[in-house]
Tab-separated table of C-alpha atoms in Angstrom:
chain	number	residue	atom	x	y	z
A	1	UNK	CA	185.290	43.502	180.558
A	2	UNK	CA	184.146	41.640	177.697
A	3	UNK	CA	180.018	41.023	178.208
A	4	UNK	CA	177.534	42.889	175.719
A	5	UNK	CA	176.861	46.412	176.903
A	6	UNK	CA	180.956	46.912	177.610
A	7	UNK	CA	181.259	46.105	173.655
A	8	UNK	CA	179.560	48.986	172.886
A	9	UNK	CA	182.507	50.865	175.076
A	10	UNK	CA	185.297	49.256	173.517
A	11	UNK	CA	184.005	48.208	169.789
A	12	UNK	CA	185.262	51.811	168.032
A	13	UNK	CA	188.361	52.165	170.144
A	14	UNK	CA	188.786	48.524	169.019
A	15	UNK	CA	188.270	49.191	165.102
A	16	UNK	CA	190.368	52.262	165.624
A	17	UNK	CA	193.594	50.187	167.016
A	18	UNK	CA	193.735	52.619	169.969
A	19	UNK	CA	193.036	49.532	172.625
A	20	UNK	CA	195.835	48.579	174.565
A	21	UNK	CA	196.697	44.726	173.860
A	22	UNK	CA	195.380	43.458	176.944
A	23	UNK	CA	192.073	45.548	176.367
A	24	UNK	CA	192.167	44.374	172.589
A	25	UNK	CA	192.842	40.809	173.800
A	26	UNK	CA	189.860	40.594	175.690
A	27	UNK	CA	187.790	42.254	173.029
A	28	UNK	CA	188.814	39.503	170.282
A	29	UNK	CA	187.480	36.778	172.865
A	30	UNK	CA	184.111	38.310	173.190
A	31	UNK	CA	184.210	38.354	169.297
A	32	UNK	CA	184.742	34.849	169.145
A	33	UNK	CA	182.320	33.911	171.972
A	34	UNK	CA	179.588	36.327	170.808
A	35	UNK	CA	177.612	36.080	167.669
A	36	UNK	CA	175.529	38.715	168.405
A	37	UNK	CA	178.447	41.510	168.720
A	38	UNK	CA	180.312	39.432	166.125
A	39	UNK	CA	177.603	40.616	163.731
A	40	UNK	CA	177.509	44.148	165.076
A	41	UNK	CA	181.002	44.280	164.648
A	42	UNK	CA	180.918	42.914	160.775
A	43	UNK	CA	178.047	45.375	160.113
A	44	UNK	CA	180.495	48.579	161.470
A	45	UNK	CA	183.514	47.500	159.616
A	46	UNK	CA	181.319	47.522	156.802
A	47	UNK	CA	179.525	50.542	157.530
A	48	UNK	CA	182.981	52.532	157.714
A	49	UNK	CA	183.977	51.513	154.112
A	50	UNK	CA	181.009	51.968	152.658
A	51	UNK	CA	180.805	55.514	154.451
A	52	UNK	CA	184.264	56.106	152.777
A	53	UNK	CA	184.002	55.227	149.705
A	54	UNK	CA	180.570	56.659	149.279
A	55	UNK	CA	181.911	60.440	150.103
A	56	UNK	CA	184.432	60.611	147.375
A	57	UNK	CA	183.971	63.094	144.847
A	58	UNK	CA	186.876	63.065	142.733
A	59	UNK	CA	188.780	66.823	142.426
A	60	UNK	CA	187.560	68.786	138.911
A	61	UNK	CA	190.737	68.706	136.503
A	62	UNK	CA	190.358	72.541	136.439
A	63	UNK	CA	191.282	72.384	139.971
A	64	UNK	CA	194.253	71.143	139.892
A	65	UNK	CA	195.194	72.634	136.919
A	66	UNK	CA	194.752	76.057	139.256
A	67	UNK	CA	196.490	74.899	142.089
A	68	UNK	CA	199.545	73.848	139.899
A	69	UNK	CA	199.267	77.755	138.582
A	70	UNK	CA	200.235	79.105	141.893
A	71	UNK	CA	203.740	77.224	141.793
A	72	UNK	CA	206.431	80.053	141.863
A	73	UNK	CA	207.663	80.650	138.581
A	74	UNK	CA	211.057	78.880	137.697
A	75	UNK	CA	213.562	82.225	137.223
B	1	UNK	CA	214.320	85.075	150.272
B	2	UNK	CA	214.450	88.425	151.375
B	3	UNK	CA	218.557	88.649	151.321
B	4	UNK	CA	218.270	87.140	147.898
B	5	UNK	CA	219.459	90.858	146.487
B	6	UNK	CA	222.834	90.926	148.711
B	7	UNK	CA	224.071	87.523	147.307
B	8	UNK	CA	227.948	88.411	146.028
B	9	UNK	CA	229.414	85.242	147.745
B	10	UNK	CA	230.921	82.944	145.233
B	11	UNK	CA	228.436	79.862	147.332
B	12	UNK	CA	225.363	82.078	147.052
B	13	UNK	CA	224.431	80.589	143.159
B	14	UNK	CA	225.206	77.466	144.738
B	15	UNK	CA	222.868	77.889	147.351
B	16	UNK	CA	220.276	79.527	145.490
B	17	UNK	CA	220.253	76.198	143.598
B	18	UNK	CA	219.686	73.883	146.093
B	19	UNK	CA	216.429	76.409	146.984
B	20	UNK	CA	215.436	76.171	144.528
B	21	UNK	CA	215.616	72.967	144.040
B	22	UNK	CA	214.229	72.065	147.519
B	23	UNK	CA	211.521	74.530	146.907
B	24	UNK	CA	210.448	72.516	143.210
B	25	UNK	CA	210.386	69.392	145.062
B	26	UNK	CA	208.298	70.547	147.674
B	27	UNK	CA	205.501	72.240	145.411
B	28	UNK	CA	205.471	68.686	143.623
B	29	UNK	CA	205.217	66.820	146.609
B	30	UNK	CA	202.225	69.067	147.973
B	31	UNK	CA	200.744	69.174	144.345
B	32	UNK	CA	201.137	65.245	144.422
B	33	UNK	CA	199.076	64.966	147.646
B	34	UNK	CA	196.109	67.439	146.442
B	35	UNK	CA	193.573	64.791	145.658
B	36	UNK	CA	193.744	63.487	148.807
B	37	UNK	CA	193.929	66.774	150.616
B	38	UNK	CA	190.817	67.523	148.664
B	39	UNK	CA	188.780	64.525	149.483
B	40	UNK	CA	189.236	65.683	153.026
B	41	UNK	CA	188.700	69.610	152.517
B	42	UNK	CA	185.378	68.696	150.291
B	43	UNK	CA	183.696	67.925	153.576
B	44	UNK	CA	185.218	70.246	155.758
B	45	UNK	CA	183.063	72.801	154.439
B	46	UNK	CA	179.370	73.055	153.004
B	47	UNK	CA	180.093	72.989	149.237
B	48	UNK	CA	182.310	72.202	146.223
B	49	UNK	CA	182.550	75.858	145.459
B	50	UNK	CA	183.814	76.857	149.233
B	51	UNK	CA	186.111	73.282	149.079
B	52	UNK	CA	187.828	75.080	145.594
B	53	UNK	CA	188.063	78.198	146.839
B	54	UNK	CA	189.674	76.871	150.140
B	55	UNK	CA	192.061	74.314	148.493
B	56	UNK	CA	193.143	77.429	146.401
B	57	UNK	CA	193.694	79.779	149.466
B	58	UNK	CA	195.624	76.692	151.309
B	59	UNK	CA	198.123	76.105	148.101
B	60	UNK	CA	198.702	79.204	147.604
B	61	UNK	CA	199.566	79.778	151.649
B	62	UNK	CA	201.548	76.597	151.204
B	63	UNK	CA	203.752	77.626	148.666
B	64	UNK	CA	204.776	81.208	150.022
B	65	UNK	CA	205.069	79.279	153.051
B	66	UNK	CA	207.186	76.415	151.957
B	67	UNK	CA	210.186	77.225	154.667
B	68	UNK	CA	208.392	76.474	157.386
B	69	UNK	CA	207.535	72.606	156.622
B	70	UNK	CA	209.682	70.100	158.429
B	71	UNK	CA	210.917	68.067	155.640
B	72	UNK	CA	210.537	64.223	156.644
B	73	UNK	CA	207.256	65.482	158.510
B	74	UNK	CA	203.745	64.435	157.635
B	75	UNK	CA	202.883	67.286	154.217
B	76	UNK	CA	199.532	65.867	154.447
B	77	UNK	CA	198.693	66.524	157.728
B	78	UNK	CA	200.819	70.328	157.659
B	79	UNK	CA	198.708	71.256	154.261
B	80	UNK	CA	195.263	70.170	156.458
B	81	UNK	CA	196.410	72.295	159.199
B	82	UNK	CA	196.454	75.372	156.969
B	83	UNK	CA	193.290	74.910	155.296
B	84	UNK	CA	191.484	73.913	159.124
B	85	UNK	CA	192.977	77.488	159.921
B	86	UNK	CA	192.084	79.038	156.841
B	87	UNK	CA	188.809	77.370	157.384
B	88	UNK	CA	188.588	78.850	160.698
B	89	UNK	CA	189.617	82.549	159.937
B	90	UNK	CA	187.036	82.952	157.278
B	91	UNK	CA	184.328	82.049	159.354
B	92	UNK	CA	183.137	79.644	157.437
B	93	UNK	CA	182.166	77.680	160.563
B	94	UNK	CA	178.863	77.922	162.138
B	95	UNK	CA	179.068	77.429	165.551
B	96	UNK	CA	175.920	75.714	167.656
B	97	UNK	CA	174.796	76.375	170.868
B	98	UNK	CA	174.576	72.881	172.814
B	99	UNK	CA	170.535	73.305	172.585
B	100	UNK	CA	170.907	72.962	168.824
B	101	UNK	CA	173.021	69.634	168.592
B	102	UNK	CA	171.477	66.926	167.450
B	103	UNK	CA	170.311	63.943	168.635
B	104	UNK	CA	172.429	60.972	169.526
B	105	UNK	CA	171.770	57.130	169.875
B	106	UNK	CA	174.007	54.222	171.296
B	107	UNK	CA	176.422	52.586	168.486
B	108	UNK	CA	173.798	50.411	167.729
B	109	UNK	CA	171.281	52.683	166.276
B	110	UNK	CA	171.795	52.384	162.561
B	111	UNK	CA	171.784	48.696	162.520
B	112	UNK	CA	168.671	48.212	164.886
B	113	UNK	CA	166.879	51.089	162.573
B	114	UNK	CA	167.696	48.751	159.255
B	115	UNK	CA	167.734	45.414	160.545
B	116	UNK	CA	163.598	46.512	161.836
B	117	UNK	CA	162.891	47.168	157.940
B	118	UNK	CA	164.836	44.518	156.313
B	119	UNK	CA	162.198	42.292	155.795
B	120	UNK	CA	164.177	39.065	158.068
B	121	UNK	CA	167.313	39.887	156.673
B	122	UNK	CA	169.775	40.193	158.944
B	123	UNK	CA	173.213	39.674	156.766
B	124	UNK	CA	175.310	42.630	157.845
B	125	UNK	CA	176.390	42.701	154.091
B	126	UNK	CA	173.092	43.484	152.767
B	127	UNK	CA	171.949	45.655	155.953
B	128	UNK	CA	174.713	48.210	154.754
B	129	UNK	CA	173.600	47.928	151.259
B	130	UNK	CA	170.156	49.996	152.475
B	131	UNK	CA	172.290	52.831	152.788
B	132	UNK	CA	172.286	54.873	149.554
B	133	UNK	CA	175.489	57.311	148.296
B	134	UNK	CA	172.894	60.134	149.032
B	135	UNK	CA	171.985	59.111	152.288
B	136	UNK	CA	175.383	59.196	153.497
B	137	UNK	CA	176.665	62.179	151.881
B	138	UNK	CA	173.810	64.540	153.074
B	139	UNK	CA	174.311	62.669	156.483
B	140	UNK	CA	177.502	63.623	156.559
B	141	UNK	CA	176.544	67.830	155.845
B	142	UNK	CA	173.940	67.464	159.539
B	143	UNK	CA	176.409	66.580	161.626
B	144	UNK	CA	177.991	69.820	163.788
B	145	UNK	CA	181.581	71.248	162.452
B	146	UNK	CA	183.321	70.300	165.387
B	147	UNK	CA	182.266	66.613	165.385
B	148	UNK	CA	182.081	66.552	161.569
B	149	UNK	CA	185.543	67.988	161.361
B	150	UNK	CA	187.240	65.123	163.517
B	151	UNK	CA	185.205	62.379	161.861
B	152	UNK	CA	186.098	63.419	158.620
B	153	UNK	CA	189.868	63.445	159.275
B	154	UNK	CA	189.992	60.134	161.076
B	155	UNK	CA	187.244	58.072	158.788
B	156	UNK	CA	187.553	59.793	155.710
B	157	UNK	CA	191.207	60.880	155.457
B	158	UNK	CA	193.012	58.088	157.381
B	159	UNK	CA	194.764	60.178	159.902
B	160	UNK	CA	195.577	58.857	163.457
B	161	UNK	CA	193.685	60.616	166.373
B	162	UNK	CA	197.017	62.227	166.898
B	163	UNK	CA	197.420	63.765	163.411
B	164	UNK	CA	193.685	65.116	164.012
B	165	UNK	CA	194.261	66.590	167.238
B	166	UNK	CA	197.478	68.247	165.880
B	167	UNK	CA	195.808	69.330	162.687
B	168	UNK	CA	192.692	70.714	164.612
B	169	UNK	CA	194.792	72.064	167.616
B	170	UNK	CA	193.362	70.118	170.128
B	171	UNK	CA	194.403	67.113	172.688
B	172	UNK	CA	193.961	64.106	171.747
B	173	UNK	CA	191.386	63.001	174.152
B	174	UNK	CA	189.410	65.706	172.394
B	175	UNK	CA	189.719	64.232	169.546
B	176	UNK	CA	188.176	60.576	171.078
B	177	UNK	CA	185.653	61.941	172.280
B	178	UNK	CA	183.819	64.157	169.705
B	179	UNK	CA	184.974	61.068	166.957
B	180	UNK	CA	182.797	59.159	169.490
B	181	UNK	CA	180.073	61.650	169.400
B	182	UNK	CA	180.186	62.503	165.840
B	183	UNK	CA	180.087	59.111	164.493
B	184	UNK	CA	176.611	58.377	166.645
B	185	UNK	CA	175.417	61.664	165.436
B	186	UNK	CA	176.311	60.921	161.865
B	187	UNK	CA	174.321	57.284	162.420
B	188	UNK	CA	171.817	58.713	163.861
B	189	UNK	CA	171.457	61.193	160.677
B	190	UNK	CA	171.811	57.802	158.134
B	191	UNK	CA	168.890	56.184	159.845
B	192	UNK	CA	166.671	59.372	159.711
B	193	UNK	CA	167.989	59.580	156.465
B	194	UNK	CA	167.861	55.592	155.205
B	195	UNK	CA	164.530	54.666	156.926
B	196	UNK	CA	162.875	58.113	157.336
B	197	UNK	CA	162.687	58.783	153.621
B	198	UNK	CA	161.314	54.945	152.215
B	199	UNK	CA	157.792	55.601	154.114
């Protein structure tokens, strides 16, 4: 592997951990060879924690407040 | 539970106890997990309103249900399977006909779309700062339950592709391949959303 269009293949597996270490091995080299998907790369890691962090909507207090209401009663 | 009436054994207090005491811990424990459980179940589903109602309908489920958990297995991943199911039963799902998916580009997409209308800036910090909260978030609503579902589990609540696949009762290479799909859909969605809407 390891030339441009593979990277596309391998680049969320990669960020996922779910490449084998042979497969991850070669994916680290192109990294290091290749500005270009270096870049890419930088701009998806990014792109994930932005994506994260930009969903959150904390739970409304009354919320939890109702959930703890459903605990069974102590006897 | 239900023999709780016939108890005259001189052990029965003591083991009524211990349930109860393995029961308290347990509601903690879930209660303890519920803003994360939330952050998940809030885009599960189409609004805050269904994502209450649901995270109601799963604790409550959860507690009657208590017995059944595996202590020393993953609560987080056993509460998400209730409220996927939950989910599920009440129809809450739209499902699409293939015809109606939409659109998908290579991985690339996003970046090419931003890094055309960043006026020669191409620092992948500042390329991601294009994106607004907005853009994401109603992003995040287009793309299809089934791919939506998976990419929310994996990207948003941290769980491996096996978690997900358990969780959503599904194999695993199920799971790869509609995370695949749904994250291109979902850039796809944040360009037409980023770059669509500044014109």
């Amino acid at each position: 592997m390891s030339n441009c269009e593979d990277c596309e293949q391998w680049m969320q597996p990669y960020m996922d951990r779910a490449l084998t270490e042979a497969e991850r091995f070669d994916a680290e080299r192109h990294l290091n060879e290749c500005s270009y998907c270096r870049k890419r790369y930088r701009f998806e890691e990014h792109l994930r924690q932005f994506v994260r962090q930009a969903v959150v909507e904390p739970m409304p207090a009354e919320l939890k407040q109702k959930l703890a209401s459903l605990r069974t009663p102590l006897q | 539970m239900a023999r709780v009436s016939e108890t005259t054994r001189e052990s029965d207090p003591r083991r009524l106890a211990t349930d109860a005491r393995d029961r308290v811990h347990f509601e903690e424990e879930a209660l303890a997990l519920s803003d994360q459980v939330y952050r998940v179940a809030r885009h599960l589903v189409g609004s805050r309103e269904e994502a209450e109602d649901l995270m109601q309908e799963t604790y409550a489920r959860a507690f009657r249900s208590w017995r059944s958990f595996t202590p020393g297995t993953n609560l987080r991943a056993w509460l998400l399977r209730i409220l996927t199911n939950l989910n599920i039963d009440r129809g809450r799902r739209i499902q699409r006909t293939p015809d109606q998916q939409p659109l998908e580009e290579g991985d690339y997409f996003l970046y090419n779309k931003l890094e055309e209308t960043n006026d020669g800036t191409t620092d992948e910090d500042r390329v991601v700062q294009r994106l607004s909260q907005n853009d994401v978030v109603s992003a995040l609503s287009e793309v299809p339950h089934d791919f939506r579902d998976v990419v929310v589990l994996v990207d948003i609540g941290d769980f491996t592709y096996a978690d997900a696949a358990q969780i959503l009762d599904i194999p695993v290479g199920t799971v790869m391949s509609r995370l695949h799909r749904g994250r291109r859909i979902l850039k796809r969605a944040m360009a037409d959303s980023a770059v669509g809407s500044e014109h």
